[in-house]
mmCIF file of C-alpha atoms in Angstrom:
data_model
loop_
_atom_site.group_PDB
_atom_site.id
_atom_site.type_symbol
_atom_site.label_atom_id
_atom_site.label_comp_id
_atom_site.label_asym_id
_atom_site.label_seq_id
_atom_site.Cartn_x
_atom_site.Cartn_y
_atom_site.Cartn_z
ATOM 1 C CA UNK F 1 -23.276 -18.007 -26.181
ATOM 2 C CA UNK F 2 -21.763 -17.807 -22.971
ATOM 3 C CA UNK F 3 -20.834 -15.319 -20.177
ATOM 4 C CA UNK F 4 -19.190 -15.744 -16.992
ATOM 5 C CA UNK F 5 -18.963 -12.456 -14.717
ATOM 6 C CA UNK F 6 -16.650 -10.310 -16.532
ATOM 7 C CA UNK F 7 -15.943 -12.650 -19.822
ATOM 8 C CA UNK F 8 -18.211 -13.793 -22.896
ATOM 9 C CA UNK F 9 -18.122 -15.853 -25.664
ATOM 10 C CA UNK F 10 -20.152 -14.862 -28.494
ATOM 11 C CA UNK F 11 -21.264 -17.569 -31.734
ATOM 12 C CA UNK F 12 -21.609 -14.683 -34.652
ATOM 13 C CA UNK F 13 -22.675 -15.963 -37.764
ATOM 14 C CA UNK F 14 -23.409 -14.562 -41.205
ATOM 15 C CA UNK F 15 -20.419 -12.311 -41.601
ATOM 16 C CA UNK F 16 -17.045 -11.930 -42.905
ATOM 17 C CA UNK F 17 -13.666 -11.552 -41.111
ATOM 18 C CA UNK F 18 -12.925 -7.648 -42.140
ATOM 19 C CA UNK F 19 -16.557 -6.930 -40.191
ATOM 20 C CA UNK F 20 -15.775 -9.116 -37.334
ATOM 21 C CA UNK F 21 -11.987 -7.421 -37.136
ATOM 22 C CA UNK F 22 -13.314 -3.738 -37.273
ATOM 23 C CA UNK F 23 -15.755 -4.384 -34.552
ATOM 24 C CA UNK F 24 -12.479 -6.162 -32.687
ATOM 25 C CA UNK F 25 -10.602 -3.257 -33.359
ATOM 26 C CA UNK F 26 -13.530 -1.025 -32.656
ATOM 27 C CA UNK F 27 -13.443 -2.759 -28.852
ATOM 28 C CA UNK F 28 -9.912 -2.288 -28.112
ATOM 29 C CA UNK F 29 -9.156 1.278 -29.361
ATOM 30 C CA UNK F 30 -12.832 3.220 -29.362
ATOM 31 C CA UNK F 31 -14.844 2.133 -26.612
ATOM 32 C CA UNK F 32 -14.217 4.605 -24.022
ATOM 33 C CA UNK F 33 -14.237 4.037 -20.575
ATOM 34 C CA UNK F 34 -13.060 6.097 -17.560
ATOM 35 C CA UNK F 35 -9.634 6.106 -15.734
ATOM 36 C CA UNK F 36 -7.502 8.548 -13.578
ATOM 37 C CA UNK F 37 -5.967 11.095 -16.128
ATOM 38 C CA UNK F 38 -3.917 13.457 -13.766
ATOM 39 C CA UNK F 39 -2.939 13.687 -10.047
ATOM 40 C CA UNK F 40 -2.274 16.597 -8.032
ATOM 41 C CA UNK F 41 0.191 15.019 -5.451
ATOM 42 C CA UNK F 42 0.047 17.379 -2.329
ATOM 43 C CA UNK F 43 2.261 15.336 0.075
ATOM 44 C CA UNK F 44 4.015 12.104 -0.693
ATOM 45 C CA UNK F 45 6.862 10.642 1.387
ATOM 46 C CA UNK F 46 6.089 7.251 0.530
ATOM 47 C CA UNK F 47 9.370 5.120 -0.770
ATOM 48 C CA UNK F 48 7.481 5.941 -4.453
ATOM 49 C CA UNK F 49 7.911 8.200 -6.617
ATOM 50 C CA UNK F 50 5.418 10.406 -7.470
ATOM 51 C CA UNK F 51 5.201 9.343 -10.669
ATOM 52 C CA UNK F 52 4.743 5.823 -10.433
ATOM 53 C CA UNK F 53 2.153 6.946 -7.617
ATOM 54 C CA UNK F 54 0.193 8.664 -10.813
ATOM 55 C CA UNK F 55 1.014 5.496 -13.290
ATOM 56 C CA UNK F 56 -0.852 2.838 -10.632
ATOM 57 C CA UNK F 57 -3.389 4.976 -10.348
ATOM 58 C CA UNK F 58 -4.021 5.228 -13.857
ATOM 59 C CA UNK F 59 -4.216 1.522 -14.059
ATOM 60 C CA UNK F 60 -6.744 1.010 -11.544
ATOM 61 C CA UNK F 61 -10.133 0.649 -13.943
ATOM 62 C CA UNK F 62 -12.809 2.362 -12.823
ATOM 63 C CA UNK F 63 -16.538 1.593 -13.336
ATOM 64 C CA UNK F 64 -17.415 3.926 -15.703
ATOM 65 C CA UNK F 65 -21.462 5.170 -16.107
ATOM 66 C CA UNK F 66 -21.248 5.915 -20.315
ATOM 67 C CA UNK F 67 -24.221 7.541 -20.261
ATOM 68 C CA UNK F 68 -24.170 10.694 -17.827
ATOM 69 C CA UNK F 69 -20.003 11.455 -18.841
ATOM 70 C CA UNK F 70 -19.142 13.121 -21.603
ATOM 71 C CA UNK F 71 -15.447 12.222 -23.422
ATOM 72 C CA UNK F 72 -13.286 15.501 -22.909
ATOM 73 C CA UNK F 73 -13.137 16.381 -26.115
ATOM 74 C CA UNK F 74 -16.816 16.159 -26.976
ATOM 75 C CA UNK F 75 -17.877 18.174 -23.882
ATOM 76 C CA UNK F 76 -20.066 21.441 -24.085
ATOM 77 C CA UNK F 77 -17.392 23.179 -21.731
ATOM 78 C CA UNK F 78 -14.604 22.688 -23.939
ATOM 79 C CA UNK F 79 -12.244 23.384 -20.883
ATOM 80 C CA UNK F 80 -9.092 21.667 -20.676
ATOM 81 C CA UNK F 81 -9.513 20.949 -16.596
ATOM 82 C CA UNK F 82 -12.701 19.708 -17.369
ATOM 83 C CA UNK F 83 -16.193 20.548 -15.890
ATOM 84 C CA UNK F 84 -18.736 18.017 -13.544
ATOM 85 C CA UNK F 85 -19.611 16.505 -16.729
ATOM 86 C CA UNK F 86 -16.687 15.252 -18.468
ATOM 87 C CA UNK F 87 -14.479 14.779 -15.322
ATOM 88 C CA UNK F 88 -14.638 13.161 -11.912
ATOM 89 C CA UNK F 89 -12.434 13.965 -8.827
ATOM 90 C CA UNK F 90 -10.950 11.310 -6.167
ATOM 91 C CA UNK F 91 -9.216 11.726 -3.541
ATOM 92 C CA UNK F 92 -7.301 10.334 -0.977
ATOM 93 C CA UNK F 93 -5.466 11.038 2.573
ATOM 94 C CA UNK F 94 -3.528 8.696 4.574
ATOM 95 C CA UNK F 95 -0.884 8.487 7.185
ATOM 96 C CA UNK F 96 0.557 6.262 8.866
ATOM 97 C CA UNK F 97 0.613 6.585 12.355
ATOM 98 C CA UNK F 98 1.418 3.463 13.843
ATOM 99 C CA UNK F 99 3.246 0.941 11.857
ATOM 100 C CA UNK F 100 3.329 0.055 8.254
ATOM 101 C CA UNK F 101 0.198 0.352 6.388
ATOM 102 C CA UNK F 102 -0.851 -0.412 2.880
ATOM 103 C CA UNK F 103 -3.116 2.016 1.371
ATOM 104 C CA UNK F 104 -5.691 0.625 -1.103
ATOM 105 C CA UNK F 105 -7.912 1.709 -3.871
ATOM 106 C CA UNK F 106 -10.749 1.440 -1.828
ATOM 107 C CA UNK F 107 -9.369 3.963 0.312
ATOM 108 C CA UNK F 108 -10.102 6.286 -2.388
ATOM 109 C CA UNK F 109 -12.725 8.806 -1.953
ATOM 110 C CA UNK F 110 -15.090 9.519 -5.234
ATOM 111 C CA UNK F 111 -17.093 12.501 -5.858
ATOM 112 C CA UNK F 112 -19.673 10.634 -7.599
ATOM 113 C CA UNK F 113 -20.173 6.967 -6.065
ATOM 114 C CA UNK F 114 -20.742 5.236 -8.811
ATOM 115 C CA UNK F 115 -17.348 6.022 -10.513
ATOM 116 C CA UNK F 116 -15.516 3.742 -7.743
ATOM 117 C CA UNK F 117 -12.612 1.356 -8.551
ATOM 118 C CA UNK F 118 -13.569 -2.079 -9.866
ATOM 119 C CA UNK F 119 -12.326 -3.609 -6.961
ATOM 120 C CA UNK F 120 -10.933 -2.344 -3.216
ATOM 121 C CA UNK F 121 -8.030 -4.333 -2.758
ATOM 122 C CA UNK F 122 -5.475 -3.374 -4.924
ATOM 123 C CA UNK F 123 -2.653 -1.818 -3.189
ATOM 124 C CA UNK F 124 -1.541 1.234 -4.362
ATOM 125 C CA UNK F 125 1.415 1.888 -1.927
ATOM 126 C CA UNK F 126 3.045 0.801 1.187
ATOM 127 C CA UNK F 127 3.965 3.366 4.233
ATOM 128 C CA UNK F 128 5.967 2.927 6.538
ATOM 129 C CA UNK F 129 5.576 4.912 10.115
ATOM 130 C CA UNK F 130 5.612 8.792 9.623
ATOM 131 C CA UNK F 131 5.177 8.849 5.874
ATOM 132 C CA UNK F 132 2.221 10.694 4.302
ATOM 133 C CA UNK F 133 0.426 10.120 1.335
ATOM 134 C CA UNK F 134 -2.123 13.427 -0.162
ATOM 135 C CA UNK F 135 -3.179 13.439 -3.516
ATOM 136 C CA UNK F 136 -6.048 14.356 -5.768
ATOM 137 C CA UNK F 137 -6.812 12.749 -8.672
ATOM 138 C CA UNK F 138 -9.010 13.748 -12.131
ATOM 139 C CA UNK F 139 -10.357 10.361 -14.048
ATOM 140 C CA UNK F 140 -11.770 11.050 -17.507
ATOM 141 C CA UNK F 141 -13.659 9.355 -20.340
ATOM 142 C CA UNK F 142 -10.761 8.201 -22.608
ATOM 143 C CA UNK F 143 -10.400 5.745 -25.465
ATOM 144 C CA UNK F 144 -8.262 2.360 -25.954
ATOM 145 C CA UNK F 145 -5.781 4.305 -28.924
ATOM 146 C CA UNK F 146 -4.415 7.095 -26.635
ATOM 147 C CA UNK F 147 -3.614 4.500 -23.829
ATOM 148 C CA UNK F 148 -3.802 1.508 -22.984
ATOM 149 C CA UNK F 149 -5.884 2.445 -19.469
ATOM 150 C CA UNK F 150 -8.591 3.391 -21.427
ATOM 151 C CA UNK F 151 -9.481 0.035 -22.912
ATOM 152 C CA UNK F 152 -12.393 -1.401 -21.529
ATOM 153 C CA UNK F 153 -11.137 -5.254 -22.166
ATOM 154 C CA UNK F 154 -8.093 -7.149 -21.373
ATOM 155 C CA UNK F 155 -8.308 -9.037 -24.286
ATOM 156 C CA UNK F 156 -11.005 -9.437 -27.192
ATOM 157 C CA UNK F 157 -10.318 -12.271 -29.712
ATOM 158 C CA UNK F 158 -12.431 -14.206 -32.344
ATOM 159 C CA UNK F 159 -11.794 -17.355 -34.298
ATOM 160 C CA UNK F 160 -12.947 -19.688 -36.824
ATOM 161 C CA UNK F 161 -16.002 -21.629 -35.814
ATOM 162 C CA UNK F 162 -14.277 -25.463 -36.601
ATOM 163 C CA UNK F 163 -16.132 -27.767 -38.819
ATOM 164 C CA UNK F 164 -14.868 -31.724 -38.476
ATOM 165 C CA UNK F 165 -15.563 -34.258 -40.842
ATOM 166 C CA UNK F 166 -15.030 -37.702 -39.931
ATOM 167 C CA UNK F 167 -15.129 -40.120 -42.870
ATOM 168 C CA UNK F 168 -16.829 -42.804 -41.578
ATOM 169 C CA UNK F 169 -16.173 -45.118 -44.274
ATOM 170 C CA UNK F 170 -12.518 -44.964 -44.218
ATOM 171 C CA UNK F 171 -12.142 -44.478 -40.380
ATOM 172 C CA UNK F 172 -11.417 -47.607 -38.732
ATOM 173 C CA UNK F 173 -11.803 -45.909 -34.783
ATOM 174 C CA UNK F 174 -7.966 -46.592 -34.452
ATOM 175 C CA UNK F 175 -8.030 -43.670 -31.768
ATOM 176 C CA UNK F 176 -4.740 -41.681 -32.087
ATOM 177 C CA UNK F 177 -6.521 -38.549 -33.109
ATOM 178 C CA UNK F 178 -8.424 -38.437 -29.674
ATOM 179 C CA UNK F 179 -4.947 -38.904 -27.829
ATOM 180 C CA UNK F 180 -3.147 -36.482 -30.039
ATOM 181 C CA UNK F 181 -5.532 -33.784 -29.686
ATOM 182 C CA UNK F 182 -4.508 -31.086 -27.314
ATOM 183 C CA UNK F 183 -7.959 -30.052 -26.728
ATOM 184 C CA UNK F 184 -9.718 -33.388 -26.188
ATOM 185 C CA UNK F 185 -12.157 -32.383 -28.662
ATOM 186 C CA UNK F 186 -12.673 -36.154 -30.022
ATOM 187 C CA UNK F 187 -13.889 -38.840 -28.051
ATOM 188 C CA UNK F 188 -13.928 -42.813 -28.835
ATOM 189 C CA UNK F 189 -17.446 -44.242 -28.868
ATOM 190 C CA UNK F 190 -17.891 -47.911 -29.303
ATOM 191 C CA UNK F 191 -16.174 -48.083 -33.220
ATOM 192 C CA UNK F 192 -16.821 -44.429 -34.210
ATOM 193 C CA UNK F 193 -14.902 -41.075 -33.400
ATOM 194 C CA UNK F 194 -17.417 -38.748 -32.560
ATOM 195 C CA UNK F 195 -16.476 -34.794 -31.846
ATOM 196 C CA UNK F 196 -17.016 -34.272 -28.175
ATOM 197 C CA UNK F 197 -16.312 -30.376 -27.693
ATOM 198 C CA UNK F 198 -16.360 -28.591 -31.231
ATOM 199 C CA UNK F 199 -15.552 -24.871 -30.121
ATOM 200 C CA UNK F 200 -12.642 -26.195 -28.027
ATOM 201 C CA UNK F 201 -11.224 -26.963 -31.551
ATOM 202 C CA UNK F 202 -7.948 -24.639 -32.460
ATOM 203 C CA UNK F 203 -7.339 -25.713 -35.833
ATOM 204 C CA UNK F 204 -4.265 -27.443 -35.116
ATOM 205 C CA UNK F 205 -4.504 -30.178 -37.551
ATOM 206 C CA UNK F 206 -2.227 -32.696 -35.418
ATOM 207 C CA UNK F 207 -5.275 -35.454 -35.411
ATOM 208 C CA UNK F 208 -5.234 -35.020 -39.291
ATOM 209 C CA UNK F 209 -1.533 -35.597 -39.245
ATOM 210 C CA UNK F 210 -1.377 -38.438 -37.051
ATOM 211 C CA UNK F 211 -4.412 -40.384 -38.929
ATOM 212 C CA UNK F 212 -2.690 -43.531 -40.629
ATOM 213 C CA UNK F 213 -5.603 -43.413 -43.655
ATOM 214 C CA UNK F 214 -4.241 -41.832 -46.673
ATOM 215 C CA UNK F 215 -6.048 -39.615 -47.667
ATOM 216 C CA UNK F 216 -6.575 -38.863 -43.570
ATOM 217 C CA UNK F 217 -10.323 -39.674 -42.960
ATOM 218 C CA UNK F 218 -10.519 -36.767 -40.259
ATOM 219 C CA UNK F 219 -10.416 -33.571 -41.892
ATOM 220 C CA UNK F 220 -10.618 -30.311 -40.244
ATOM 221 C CA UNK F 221 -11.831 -27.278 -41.611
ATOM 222 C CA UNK F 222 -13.907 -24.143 -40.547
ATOM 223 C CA UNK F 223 -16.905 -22.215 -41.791
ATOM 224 C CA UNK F 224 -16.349 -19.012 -43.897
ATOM 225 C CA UNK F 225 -18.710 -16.992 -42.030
ATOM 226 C CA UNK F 226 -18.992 -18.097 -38.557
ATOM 227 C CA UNK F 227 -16.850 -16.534 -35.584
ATOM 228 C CA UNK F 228 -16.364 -17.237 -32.106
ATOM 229 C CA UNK F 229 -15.678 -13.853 -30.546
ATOM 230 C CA UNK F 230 -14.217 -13.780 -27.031
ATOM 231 C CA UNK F 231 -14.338 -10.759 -25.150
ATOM 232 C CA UNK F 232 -12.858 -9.980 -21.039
ATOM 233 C CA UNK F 233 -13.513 -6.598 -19.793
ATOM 234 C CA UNK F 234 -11.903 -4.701 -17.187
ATOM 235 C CA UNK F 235 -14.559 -4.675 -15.382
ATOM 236 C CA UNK F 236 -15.148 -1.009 -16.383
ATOM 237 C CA UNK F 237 -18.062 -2.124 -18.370
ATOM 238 C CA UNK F 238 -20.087 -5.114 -18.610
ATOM 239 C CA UNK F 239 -19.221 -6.907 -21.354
ATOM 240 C CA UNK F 240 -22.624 -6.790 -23.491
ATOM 241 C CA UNK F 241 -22.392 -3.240 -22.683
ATOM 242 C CA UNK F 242 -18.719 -2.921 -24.292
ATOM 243 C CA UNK F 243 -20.172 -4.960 -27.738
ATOM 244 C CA UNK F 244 -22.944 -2.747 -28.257
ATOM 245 C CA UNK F 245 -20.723 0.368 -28.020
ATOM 246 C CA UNK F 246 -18.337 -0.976 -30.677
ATOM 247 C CA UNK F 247 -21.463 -1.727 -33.264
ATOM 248 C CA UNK F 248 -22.946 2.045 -32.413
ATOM 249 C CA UNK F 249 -19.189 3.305 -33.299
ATOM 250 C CA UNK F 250 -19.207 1.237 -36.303
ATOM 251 C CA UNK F 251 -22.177 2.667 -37.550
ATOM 252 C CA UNK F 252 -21.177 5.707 -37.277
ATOM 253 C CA UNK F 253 -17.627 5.495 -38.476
ATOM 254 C CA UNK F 254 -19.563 3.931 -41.449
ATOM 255 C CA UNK F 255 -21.782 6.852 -41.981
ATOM 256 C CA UNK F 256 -18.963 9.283 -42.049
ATOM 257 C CA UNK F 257 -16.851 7.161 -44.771
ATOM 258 C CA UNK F 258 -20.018 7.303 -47.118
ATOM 259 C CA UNK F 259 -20.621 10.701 -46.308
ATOM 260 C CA UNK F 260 -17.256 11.473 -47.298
ATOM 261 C CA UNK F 261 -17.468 9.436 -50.498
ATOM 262 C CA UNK F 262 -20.825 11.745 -51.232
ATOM 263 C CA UNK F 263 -18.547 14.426 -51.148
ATOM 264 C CA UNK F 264 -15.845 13.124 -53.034
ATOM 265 C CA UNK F 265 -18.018 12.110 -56.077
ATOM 266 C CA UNK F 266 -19.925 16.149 -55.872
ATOM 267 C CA UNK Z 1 8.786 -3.394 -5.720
ATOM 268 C CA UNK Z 2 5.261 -3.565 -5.262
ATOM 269 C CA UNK Z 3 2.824 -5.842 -7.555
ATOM 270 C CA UNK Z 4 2.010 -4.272 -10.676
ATOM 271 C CA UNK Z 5 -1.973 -3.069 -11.033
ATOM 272 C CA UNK Z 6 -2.154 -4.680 -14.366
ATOM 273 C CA UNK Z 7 -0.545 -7.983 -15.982
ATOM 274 C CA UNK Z 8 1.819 -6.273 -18.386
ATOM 275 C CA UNK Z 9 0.932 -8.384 -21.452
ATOM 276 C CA UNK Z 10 -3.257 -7.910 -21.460
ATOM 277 C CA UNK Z 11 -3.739 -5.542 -19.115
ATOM 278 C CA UNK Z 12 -5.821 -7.865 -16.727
ATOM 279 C CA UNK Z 13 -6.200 -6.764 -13.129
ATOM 280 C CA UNK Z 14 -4.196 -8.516 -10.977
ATOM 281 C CA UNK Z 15 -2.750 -5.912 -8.240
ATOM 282 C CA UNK Z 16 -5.751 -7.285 -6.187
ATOM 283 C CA UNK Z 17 -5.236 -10.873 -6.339
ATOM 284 C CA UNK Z 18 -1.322 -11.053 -4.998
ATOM 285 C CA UNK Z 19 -2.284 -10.381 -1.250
ATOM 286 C CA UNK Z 20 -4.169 -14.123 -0.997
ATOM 287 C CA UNK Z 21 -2.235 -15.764 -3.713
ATOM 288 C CA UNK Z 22 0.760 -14.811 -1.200
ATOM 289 C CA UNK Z 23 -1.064 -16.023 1.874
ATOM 290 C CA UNK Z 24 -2.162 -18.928 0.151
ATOM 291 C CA UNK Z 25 0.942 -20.399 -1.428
ATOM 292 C CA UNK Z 26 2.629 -19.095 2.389
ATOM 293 C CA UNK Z 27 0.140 -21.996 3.934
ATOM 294 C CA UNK Z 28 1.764 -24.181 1.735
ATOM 295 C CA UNK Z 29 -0.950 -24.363 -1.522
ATOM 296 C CA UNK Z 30 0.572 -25.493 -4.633
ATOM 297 C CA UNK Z 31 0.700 -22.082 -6.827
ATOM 298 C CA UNK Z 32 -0.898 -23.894 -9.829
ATOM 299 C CA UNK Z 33 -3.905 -24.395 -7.805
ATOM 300 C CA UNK Z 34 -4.077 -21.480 -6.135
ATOM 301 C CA UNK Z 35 -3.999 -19.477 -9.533
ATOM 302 C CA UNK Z 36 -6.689 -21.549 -11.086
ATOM 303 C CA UNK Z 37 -8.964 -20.872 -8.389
ATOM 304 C CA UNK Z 38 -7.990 -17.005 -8.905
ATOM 305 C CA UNK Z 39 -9.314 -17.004 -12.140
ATOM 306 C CA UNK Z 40 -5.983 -16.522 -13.835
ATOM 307 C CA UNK Z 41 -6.148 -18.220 -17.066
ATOM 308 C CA UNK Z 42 -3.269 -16.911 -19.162
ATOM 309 C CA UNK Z 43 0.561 -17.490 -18.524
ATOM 310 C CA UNK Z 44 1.266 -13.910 -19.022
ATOM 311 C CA UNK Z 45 -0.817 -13.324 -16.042
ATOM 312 C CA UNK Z 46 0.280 -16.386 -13.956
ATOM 313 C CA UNK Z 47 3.881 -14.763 -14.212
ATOM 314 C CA UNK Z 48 2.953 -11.741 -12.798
ATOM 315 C CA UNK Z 49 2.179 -13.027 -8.969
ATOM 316 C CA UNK Z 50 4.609 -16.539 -9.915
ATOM 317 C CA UNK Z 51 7.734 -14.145 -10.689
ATOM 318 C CA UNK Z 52 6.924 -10.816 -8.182
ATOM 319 C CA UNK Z 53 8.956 -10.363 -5.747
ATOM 320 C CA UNK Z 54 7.358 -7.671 -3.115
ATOM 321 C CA UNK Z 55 10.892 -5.749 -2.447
ATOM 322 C CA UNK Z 56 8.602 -1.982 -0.884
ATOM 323 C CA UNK Z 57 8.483 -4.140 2.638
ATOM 324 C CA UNK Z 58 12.499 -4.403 2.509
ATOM 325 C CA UNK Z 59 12.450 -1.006 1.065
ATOM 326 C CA UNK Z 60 10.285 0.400 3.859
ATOM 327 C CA UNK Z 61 12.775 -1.208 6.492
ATOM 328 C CA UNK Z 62 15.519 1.318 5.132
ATOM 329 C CA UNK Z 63 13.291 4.251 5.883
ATOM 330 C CA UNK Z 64 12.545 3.107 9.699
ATOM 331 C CA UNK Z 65 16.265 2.647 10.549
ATOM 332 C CA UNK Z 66 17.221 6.087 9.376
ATOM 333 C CA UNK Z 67 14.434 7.048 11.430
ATOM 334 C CA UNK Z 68 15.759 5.394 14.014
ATOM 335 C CA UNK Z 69 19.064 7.043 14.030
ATOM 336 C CA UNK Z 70 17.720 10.416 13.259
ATOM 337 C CA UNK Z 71 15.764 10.368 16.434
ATOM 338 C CA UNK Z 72 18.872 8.898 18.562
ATOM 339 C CA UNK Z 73 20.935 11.701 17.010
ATOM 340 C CA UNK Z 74 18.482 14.658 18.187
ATOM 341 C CA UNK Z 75 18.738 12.547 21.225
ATOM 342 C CA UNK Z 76 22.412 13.051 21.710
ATOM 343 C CA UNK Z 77 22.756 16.306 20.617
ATOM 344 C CA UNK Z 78 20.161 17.896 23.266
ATOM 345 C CA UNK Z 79 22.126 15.740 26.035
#
């Protein structure tokens, strides 16, 4: 319907909400996507602990290339370090030498350069004069239910697509619905209310409350199979990219519960 | 201490975002404004950068004063 850099709106129609929840669910908790998994610190006498050192680190989304990684536990090398196909390596080295510097993620230096942060500018750490900062650091496919680094989205919703029905018979244009509503969905033209921005709508009922018509003669209601799914990534992954993934899992998570049933029934 | 990578509510990124929302709202911006234009929709995000306080620079003035003295004892102990 809509997408703007790292968010999209989708219209879905023709399904009902226990589909449209699984693939929800199926966004946040199995689409995998890559972020630092452990740190070798070598030398830190930053004012940080080491450990919160390795927590922003893990934070810091990478852009993650789905196709030539492997997740750790599906790899061919079943190693737990991890072998050039299941794990990357970044590193980083600063001091500073004069004066207080801060040391960002673009300062980190990939092995493969299209596993890069999503952006350069977040600061991991300040140091001041003298301190030292060595560490390297092992990012890995990972999914959305082990932790919450690994989720390619910030947030993934869907709602109700809104249906209004304005009774024109018993509406007299009074206009308190279009001030009431929070949304400015309704607008007054000449002696009809007419719906201005339907999928701004949040079901709040207030403009059927305030109506002085009884029975109100605005009525809000939605459609049983229509969805407006919202969807933000990370940046990890594009956000077309992220939907498709969560319909492949589906499938397949599908295929295994009849599969099982098959087996259940021999 | 330092501005979180990630709003703690929905995990957006907003680590990179604090360095001009503090220069900004430092020229005198209002903060409203200057988080719209950040792309910072949500209130659990605005109160990240709103509410952080960046304490690692007073932090990082504890470590250069010992410094300081450590060097002006060595100092006085080789006189």
């Amino acid at each position: 319907m809509e997408k703007d850099g790292n968010t999209m709106r989708l219209l879905i129609k023709g399904v009902d909400t226990p589909f449209i929840n699984a693939l929800r669910r199926n966004v946040l908790a199995e689409v995998p996507c890559m972020a630092i998994d452990e740190v070798v610190i070598i030398e830190n006498s930053s004012v940080l602990h080491d450990e919160i050192i390795a927590h922003r680190l893990g934070l810091i989304p990478l852009k993650t290339d789905l196709d030539s990684y492997n997740l750790p536990e599906e790899c061919s090398c079943k190693s737990e370090f991890g072998c050039n196909l299941c794990r990357v390596t970044l590193t980083l080295d600063k001091e500073a030498k004069d004066g207080t510097i801060t040391v960002y993620s673009g300062e980190l230096i990939s092995e493969n350069p299209n596993i890069v942060p999503v952006s350069d500018a977040i600061p991991i750490v300040k140091l001041a004069k003298g301190q030292k900062l060595r560490l390297e650091a092992y990012a890995r496919l990972g999914r959305g239910k082990d932790h919450a680094k690994w989720q390619p989205v910030s947030t993934c919703t869907y709602k109700y697509l809104p249906r209004i029905n304005i009774d024109a018979e018993s509406c007299d244009a009074c206009g308190k619905c279009v001030e009431i509503c929070p949304r400015k969905v309704l607008a007054k033209k000449g002696d009809k209310i007419e719906v201005r921005d339907l999928l701004a709508c949040s079901l709040c009922q207030d403009c059927a409350d305030v109506c002085p018509k009884e029975p109100p003669a605005i009525k809000i209601g939605w459609e049983e199979n229509a969805f407006i799914f919202g969807l933000e990534s990370t940046g990890a992954l594009p956000p077309e990219r992220i939907m498709i993934e969560a319909v492949k899992i589906l499938k397949k998570q599908l295929k295994e519960f009849a599969s099982q049933i098959e087996v259940q029934k021999a | 201490m330092i501005i979180p990578v990630r709003c703690f509510t929905c995990g957006k990124l907003i680590g990179d975002k604090w360095e001009e929302f503090a220069r900004r709202v430092k020229t005198g911006e209002d903060a409203g404004e200057v988080l719209d234009s950040l792309g910072i929709k949500r209130y659990c995000c605005r109160r990240m950068l709103l509410s952080h306080v960046e304490i690692i620079d007073e932090v990082l003035r504890f470590y250069e004063e010992a410094e300081k003295r450590k060097e002006a004892r060595s100092y006085y102990y080789q006189q």
